[in-house]
Tab-separated table of C-alpha atoms and ligand atoms in Angstrom:
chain	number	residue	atom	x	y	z
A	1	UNK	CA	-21.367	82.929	12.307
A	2	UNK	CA	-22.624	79.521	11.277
A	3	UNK	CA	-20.937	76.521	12.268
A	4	UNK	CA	-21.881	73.364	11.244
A	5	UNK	CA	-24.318	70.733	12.738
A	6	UNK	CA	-21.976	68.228	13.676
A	7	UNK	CA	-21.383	70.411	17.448
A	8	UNK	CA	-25.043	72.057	16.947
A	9	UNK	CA	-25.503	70.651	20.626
A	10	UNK	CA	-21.563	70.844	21.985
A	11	UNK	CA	-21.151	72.370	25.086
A	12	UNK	CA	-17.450	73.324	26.918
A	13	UNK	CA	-16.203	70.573	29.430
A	14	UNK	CA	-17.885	72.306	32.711
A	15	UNK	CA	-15.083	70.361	34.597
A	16	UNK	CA	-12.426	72.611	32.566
A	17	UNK	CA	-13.984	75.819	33.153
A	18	UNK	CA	-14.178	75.086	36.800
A	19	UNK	CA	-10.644	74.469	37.346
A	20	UNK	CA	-9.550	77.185	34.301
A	21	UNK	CA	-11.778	79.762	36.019
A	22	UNK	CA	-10.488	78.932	39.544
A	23	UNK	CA	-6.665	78.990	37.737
A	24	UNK	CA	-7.184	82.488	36.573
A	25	UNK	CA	-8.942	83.568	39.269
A	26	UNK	CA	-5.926	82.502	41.744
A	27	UNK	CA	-3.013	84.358	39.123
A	28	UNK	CA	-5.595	87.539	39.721
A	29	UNK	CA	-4.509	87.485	43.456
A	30	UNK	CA	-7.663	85.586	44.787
A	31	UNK	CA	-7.601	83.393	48.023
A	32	UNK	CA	-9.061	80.471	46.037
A	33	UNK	CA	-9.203	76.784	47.203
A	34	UNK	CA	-9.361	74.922	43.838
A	35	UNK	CA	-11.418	71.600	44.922
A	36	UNK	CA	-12.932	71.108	41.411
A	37	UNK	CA	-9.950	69.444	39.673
A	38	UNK	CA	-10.525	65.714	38.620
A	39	UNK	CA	-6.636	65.148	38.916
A	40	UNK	CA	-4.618	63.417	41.435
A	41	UNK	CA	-2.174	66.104	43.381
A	42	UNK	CA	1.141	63.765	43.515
A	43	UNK	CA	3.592	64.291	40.421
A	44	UNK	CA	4.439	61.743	38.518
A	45	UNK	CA	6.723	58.871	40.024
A	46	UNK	CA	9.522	59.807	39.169
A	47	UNK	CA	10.737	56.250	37.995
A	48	UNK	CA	7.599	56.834	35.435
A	49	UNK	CA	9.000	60.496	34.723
A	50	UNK	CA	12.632	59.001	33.856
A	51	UNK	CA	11.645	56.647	31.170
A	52	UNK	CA	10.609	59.251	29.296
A	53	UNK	CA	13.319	61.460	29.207
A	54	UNK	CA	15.190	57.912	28.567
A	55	UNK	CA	13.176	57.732	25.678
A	56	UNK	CA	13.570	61.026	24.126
A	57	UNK	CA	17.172	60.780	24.676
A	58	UNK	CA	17.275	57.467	22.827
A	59	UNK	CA	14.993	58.838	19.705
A	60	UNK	CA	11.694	57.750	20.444
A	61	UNK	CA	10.851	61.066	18.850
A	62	UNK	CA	8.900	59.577	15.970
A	63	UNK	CA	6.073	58.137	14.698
A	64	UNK	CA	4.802	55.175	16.531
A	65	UNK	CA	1.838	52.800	14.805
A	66	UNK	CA	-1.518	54.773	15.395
A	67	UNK	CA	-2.152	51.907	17.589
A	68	UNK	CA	1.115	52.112	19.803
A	69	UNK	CA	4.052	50.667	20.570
A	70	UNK	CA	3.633	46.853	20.313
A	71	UNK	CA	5.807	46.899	23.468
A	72	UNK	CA	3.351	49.113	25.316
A	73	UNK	CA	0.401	47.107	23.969
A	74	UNK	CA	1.768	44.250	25.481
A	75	UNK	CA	2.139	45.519	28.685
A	76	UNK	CA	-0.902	46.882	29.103
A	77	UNK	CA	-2.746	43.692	27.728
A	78	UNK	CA	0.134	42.063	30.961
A	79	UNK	CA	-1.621	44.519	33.205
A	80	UNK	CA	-5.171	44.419	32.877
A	81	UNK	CA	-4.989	40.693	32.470
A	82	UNK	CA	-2.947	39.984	35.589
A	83	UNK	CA	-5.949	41.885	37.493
A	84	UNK	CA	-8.436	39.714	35.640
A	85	UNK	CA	-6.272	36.517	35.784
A	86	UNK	CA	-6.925	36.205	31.911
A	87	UNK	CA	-5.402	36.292	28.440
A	88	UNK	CA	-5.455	39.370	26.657
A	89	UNK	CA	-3.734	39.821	23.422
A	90	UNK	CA	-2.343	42.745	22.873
A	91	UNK	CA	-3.651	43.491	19.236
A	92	UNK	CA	-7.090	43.949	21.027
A	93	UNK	CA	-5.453	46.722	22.804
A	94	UNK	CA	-5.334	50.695	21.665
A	95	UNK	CA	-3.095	53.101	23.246
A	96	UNK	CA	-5.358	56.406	22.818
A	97	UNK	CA	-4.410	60.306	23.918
A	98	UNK	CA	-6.392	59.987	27.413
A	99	UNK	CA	-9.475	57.712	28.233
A	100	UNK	CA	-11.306	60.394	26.748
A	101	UNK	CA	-9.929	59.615	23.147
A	102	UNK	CA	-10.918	55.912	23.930
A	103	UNK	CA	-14.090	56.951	24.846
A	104	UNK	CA	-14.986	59.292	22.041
A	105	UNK	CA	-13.017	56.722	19.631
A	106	UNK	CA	-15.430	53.875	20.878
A	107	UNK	CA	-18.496	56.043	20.796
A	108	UNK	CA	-17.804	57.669	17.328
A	109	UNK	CA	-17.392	54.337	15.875
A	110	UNK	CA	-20.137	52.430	17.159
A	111	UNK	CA	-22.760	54.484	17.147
A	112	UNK	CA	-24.766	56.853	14.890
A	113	UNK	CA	-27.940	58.744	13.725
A	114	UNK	CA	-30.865	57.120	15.354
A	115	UNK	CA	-29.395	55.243	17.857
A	116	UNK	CA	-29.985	55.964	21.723
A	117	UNK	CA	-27.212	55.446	24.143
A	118	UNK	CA	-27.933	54.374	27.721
A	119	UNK	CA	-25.874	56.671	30.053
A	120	UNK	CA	-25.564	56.244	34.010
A	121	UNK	CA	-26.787	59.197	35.236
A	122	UNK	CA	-24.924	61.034	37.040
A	123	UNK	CA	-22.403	60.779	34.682
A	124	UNK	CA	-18.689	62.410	33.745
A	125	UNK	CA	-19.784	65.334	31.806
A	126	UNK	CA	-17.920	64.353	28.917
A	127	UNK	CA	-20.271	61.211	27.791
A	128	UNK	CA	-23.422	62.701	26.705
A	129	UNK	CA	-21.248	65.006	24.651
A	130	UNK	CA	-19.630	62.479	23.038
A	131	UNK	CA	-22.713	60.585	22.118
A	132	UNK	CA	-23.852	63.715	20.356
A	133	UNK	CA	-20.820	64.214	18.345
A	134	UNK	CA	-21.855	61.034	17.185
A	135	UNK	CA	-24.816	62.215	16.203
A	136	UNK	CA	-26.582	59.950	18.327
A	137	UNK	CA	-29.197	60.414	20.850
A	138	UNK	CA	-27.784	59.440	25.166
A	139	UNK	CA	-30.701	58.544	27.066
A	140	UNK	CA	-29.880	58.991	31.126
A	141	UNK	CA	-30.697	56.315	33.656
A	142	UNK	CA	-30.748	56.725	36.979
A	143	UNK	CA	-30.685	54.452	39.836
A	144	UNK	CA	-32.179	54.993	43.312
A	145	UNK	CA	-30.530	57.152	45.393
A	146	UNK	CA	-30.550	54.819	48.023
A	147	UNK	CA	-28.564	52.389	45.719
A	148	UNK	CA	-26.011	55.500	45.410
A	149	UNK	CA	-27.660	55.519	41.472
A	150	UNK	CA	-25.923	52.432	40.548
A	151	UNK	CA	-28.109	50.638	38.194
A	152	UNK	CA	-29.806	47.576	38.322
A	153	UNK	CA	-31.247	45.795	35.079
A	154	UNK	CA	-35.124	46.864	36.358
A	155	UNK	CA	-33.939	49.976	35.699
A	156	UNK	CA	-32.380	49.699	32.362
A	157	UNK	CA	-35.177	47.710	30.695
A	158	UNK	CA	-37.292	50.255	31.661
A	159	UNK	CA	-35.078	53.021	29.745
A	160	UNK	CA	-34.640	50.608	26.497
A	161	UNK	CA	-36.191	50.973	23.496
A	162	UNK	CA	-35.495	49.130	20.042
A	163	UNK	CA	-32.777	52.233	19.396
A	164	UNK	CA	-31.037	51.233	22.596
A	165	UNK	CA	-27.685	50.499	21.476
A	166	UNK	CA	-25.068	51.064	24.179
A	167	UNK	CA	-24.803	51.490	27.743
A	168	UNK	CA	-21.917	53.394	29.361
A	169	UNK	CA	-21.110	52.838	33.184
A	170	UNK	CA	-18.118	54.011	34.624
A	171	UNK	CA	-17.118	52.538	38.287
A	172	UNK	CA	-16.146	53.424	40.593
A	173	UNK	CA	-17.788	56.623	39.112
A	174	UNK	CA	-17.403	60.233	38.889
A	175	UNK	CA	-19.020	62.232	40.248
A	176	UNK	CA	-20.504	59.462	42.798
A	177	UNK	CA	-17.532	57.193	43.697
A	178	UNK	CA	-20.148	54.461	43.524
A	179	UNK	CA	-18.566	50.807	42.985
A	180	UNK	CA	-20.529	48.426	41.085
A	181	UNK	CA	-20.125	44.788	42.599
A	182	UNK	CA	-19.163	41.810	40.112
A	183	UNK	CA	-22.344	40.941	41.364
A	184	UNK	CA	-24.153	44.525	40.222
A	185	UNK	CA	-21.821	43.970	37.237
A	186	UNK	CA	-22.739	41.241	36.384
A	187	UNK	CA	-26.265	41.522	36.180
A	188	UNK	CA	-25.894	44.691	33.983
A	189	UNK	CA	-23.597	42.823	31.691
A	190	UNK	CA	-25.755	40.132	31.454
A	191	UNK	CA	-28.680	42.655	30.682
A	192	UNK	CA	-26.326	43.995	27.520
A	193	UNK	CA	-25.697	40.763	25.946
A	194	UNK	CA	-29.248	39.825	26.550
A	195	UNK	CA	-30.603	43.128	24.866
A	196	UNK	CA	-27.634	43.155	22.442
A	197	UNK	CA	-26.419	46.292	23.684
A	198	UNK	CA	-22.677	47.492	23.433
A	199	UNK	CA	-21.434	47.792	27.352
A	200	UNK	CA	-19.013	50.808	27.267
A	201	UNK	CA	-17.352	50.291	30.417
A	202	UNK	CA	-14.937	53.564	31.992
A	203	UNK	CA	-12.865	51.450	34.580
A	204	UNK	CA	-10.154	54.679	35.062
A	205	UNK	CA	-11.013	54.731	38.849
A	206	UNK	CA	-10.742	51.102	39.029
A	207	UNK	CA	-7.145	50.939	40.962
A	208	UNK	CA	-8.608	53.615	43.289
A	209	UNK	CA	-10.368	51.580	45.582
A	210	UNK	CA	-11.364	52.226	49.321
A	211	UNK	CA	-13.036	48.436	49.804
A	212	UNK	CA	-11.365	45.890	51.908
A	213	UNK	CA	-12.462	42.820	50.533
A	214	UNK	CA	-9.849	42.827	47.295
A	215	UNK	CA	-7.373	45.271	45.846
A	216	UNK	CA	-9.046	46.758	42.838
A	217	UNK	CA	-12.867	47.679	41.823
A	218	UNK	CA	-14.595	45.038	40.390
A	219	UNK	CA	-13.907	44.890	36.124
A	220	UNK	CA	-16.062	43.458	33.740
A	221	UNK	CA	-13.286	41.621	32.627
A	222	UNK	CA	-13.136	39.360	35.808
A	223	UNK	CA	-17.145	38.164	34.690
A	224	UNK	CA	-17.761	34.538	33.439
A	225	UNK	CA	-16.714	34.564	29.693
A	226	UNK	CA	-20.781	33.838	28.940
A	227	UNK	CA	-21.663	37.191	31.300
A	228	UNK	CA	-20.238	39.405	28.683
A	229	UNK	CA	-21.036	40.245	25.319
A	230	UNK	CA	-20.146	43.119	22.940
A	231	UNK	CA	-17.878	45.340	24.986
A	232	UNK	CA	-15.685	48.481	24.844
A	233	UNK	CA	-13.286	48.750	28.235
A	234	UNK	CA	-11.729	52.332	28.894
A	235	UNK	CA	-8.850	52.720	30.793
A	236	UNK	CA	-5.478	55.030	31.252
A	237	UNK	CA	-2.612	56.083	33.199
A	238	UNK	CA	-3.719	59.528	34.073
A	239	UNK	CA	-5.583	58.707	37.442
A	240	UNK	CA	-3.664	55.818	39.047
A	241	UNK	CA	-0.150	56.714	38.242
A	242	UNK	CA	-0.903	60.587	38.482
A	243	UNK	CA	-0.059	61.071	34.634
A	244	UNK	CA	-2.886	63.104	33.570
A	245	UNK	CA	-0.670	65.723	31.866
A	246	UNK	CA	1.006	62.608	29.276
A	247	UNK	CA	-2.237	62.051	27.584
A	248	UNK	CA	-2.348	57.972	27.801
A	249	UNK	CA	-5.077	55.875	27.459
A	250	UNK	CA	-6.099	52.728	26.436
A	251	UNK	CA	-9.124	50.451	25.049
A	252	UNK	CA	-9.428	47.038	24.767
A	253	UNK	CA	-12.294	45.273	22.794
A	254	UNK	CA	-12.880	42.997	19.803
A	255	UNK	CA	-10.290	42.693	16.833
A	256	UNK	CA	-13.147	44.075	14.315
A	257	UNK	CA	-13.677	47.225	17.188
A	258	UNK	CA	-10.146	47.681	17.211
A	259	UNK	CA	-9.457	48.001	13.440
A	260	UNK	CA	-12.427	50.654	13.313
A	261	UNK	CA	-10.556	52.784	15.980
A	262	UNK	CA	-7.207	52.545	14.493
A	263	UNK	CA	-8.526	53.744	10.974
A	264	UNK	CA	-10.710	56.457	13.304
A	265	UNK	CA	-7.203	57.615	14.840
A	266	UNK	CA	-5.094	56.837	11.614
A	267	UNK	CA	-7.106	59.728	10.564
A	268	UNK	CA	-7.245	62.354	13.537
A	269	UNK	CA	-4.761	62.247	15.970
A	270	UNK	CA	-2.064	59.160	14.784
A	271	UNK	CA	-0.406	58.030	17.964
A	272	UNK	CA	-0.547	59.155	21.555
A	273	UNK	CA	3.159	61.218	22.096
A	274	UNK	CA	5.681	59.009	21.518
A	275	UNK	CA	7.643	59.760	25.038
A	276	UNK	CA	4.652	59.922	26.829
A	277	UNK	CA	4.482	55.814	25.195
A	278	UNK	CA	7.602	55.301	26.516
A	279	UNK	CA	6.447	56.401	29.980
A	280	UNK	CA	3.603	54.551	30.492
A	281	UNK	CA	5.914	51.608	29.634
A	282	UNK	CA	7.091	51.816	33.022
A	283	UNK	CA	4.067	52.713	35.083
A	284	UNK	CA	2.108	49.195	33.031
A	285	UNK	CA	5.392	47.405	32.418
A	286	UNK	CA	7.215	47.423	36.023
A	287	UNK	CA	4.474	45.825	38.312
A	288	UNK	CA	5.844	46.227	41.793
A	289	UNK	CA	7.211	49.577	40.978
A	290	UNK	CA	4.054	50.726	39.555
A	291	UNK	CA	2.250	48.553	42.490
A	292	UNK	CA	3.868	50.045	45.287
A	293	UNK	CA	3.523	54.319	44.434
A	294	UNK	CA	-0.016	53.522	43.145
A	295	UNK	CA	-0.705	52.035	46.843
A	296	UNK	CA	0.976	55.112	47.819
A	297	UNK	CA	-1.229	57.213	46.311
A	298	UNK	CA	-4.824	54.920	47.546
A	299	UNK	CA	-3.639	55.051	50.923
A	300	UNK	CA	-3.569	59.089	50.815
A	301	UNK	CA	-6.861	59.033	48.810
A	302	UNK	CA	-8.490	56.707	51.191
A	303	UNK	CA	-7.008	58.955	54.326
A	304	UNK	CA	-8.291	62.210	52.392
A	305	UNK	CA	-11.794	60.381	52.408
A	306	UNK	CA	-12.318	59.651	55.684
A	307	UNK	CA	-11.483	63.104	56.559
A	308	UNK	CA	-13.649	64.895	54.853
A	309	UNK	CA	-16.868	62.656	54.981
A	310	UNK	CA	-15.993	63.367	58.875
A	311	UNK	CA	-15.838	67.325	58.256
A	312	UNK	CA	-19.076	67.236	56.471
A	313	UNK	CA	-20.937	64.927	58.560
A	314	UNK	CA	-19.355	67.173	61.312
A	315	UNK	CA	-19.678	70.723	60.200
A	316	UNK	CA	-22.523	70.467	57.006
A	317	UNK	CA	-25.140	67.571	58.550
A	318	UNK	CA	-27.621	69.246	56.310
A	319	UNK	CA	-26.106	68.033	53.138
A	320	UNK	CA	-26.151	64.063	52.884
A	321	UNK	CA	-23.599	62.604	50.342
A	322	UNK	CA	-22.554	59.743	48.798
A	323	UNK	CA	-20.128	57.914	50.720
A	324	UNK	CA	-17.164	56.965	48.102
A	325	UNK	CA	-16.027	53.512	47.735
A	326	UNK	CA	-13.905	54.620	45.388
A	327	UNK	CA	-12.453	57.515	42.872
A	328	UNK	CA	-11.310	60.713	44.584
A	329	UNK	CA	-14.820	62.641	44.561
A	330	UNK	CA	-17.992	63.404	47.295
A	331	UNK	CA	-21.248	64.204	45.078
A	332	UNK	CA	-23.447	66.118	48.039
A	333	UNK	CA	-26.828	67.804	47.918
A	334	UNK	CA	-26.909	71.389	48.350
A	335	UNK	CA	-30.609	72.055	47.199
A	336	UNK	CA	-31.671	72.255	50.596
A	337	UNK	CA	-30.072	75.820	50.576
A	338	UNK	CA	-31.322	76.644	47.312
A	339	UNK	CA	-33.574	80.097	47.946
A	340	UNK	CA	-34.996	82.935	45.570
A	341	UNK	CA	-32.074	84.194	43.305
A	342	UNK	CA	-29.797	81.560	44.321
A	343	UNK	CA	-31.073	78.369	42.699
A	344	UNK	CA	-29.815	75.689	41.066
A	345	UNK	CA	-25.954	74.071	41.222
A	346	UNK	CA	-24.418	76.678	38.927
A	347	UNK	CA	-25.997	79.427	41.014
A	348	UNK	CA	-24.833	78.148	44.471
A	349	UNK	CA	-20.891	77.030	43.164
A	350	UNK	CA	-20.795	80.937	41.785
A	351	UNK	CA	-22.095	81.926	45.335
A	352	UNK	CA	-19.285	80.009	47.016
A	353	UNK	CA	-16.467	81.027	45.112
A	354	UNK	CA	-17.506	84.387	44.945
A	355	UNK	CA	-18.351	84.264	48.769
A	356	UNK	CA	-15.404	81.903	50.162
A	357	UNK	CA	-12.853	81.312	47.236
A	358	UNK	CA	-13.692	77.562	47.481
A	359	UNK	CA	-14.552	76.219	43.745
A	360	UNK	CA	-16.251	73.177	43.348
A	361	UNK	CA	-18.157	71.634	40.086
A	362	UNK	CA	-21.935	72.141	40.053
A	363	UNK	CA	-23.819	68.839	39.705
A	364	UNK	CA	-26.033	69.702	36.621
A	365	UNK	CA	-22.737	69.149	34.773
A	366	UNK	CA	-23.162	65.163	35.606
A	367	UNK	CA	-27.106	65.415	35.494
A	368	UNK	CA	-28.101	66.325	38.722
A	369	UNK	CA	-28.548	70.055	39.554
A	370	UNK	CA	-29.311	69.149	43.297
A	371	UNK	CA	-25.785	68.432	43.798
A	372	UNK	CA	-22.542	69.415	43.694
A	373	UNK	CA	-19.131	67.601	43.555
A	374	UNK	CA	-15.751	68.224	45.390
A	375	UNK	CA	-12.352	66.337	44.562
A	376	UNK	CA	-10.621	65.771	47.398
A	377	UNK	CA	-7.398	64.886	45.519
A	378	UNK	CA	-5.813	67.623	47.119
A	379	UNK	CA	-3.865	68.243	50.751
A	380	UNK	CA	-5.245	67.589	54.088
A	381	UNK	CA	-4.970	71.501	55.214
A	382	UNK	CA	-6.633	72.673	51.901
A	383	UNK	CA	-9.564	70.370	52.291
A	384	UNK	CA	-9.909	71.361	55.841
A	385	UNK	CA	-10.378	74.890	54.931
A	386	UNK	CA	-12.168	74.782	52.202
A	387	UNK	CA	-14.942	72.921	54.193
A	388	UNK	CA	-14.617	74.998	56.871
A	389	UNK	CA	-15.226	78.709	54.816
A	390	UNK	CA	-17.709	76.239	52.820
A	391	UNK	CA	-19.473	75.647	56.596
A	392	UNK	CA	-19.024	78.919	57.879
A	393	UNK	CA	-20.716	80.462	54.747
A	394	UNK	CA	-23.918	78.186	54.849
A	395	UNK	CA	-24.241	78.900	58.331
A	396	UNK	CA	-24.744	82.573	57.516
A	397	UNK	CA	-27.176	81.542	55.050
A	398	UNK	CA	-29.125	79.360	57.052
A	399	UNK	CA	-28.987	81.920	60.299
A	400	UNK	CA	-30.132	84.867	57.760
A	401	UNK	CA	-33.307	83.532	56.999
B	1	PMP	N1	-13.337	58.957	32.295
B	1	PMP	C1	-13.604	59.540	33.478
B	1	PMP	C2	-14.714	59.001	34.296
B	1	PMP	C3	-12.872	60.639	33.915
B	1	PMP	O1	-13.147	61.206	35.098
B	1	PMP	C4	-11.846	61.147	33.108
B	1	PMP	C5	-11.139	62.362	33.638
B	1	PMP	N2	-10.285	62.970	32.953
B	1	PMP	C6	-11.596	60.501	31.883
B	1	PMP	C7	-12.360	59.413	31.510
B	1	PMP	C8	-10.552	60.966	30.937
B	1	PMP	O2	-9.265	60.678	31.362
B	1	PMP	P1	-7.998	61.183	30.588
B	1	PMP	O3	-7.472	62.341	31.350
B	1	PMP	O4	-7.058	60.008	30.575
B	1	PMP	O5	-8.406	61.553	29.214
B	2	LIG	N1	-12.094	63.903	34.517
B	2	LIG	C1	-11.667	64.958	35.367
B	2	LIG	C2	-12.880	65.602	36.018
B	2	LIG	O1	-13.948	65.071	35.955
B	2	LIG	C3	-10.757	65.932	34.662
B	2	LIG	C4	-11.404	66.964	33.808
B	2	LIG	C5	-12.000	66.374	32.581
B	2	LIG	O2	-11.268	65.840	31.760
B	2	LIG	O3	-13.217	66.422	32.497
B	2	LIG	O4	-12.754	66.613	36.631
């Protein structure tokens, strides 16, 4: 069959068919340990869950403006400027169906044939795809390892060409859980505006945040007004208020960005489901509500961390990782087992499962095939014995050869 060359290069979600395959695999009777999933484990709050069911019961059945609700708008523009102690108006705001419509909305639009499109490598499997549906070309750039691959301008001028017309950074990241400082930020923002590059920035970890020093990741939105130039921010409700089932997203950018995307989704999808709007009215609209089970929910992440950097540091020494500073993942190297007939990320994940039930996402799905990635947005027992039968396994590797 022929299909045409707008998905000539398309490739199914990896993340997806981890967690599908691990899904079916469980309803077949398996013993599986499903630490693939990019989604946080807690439902909904249930204050969240209630203002929906409000809202269908009150007839917001309908339609809404492609855009959104003006009410929801306005919240969100409340929320993300309250972080970044600035005024955002809330016409400059999209409510999208998941960060990954605001994503694809802002790549689709702003870039085409011919144009190359920086991408932070490792990256969320989704981006290069995007960038292809686009027809244009992503071009991966990787920092030092040491750095934890953030990127540092040195590195980007090297990538850039004269096509070089976006760069998209997500932090904290996925797979890596790398922050960016406002001081990395900065300098990367600066680099944009210098270069006249679009700066596509995926800030959906940003309220999951292990550092200290202040309550959120670092946003480009907190830079000095002359740091920033064209930009597209990405954001949603589906990591930090557990909603990743309502399909709600937002992006925020320029009035002239904005009125592209709203034709772009006038035309595919209209607007985001109308109770699933009403919902996210409460998780962006009741701060200390929305404040105090997001907290909630950091603390756990933050416990769930610690304990298993400990179990691998403990039990796997021979596979260094990332230590996350934020985001619910640990990217670790595996290649160090890699042997004859068992090669490569996609080879050693199918070994696992098959060998221990444990699922995990290879890394050559983010760019790196000498890693591999584990969400540990699930329980405290599961992660415990999924990297013990992870441990136990390598060990009979590593003592059979
Ligand atoms: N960006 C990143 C980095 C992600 O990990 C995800 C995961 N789903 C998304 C965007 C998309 O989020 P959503 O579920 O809201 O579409
Ligand atoms: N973003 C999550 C992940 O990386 C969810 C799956 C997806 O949408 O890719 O696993």
């Amino acid at each position: 069959m022929t299909f045409s060359s707008n998905i000539a290069r398309l490739q199914p979600s990896a993340t997806l068919a981890v967690s599908s395959l691990a899904k079916r695999l469980r309803s077949e009777g398996r013993d599986i340990i499903d630490l693939s999933a990019g989604e946080p484990d807690f439902d909904t709050p249930s204050f969240i869950s209630d203002q929906a069911i409000e809202g269908i019961r009150s007839g917001q059945t309908r339609y809404t403006p492609a855009s959104g609700t003006p009410e929801l708008r306005a919240a969100i523009a409340g929320h993300i400027g309250a972080v970044a102690d600035r005024h955002i108006d809330p016409g400059d705001v999209v409510v999208t169906s998941g960060a990954k419509q605001a994503m694809f909305n802002a790549a689709f639009v702003l870039f085409g044939p011919g144009d190359d499109v920086l991408v932070a490598t490792p990256y969320w499997t989704s981006y290069p795809q995007m960038v292809y549906l686009a027809r244009a070309e992503p071009v991966f750039v990787r920092g030092a390892e040491e750095n934890d691959f953030r990127l540092t301008p040195a590195d980007l001028e090297a990538a850039a060409t004269e096509r070089t017309r976006g760069l998209i950074l997500c932090s904290p990241g996925n797979p890596t859980g790398a922050v960016y400082s406002s001081e990395d930020l900065e300098a990367v923002a600066r680099w944009a505006k210098g270069r006249g590059v679009w700066l596509i920035a995926d800030e959906i970890y940003r309220r999951i945040y292990y550092g200290s020093d202040r309550p959120v990741a670092p946003s480009i939105l907190e830079l000095p007004e002359d740091a920033l130039g064209p930009f597209v921010l990405v954001d949603g409700a589906s990591k930090s208020f557990a909603m990743t089932g309502w399909r709600i997203g937002f992006l925020y950018s320029s009035p002239e960005v904005v009125k592209k995307v709203v034709a772009l989704q006038g035309h595919t999808t209209s607007n985001a489901a109308a109770p699933s709007q009403a919902a996210a009215l409460a998780a962006f609209g009741s701060r200390d509500r929305a404040e105090a089970a997001v907290a909630e929910m950091v603390a756990a992440f933050q416990r769930r961390r610690d304990l298993v950097t400990g179990l691998m540091s403990d039990l796997l020494p021979e596979f260094t990782y990332l230590s996350p500073g934020g985001a619910f993942y640990l990217f670790f190297r595996v290649d160090s087992v890699y042997r004859e007939g068992c090669e490569g990320s996609t080879a050693f994940c199918s070994w696992l499962l098959e060998e221990t039930g444990v699922a995990l996402v290879p890394g050559v799905a983010f760019g790196d095939d000498r890693f591999v990635r584990l969400s540990f947005a699930t329980d405290d027992a599961t992660l415990k014995r999924g990297i013990e039968r992870m441990a136990t396994a390598v060990r009979g590797v590593l003592s059979a050869t």
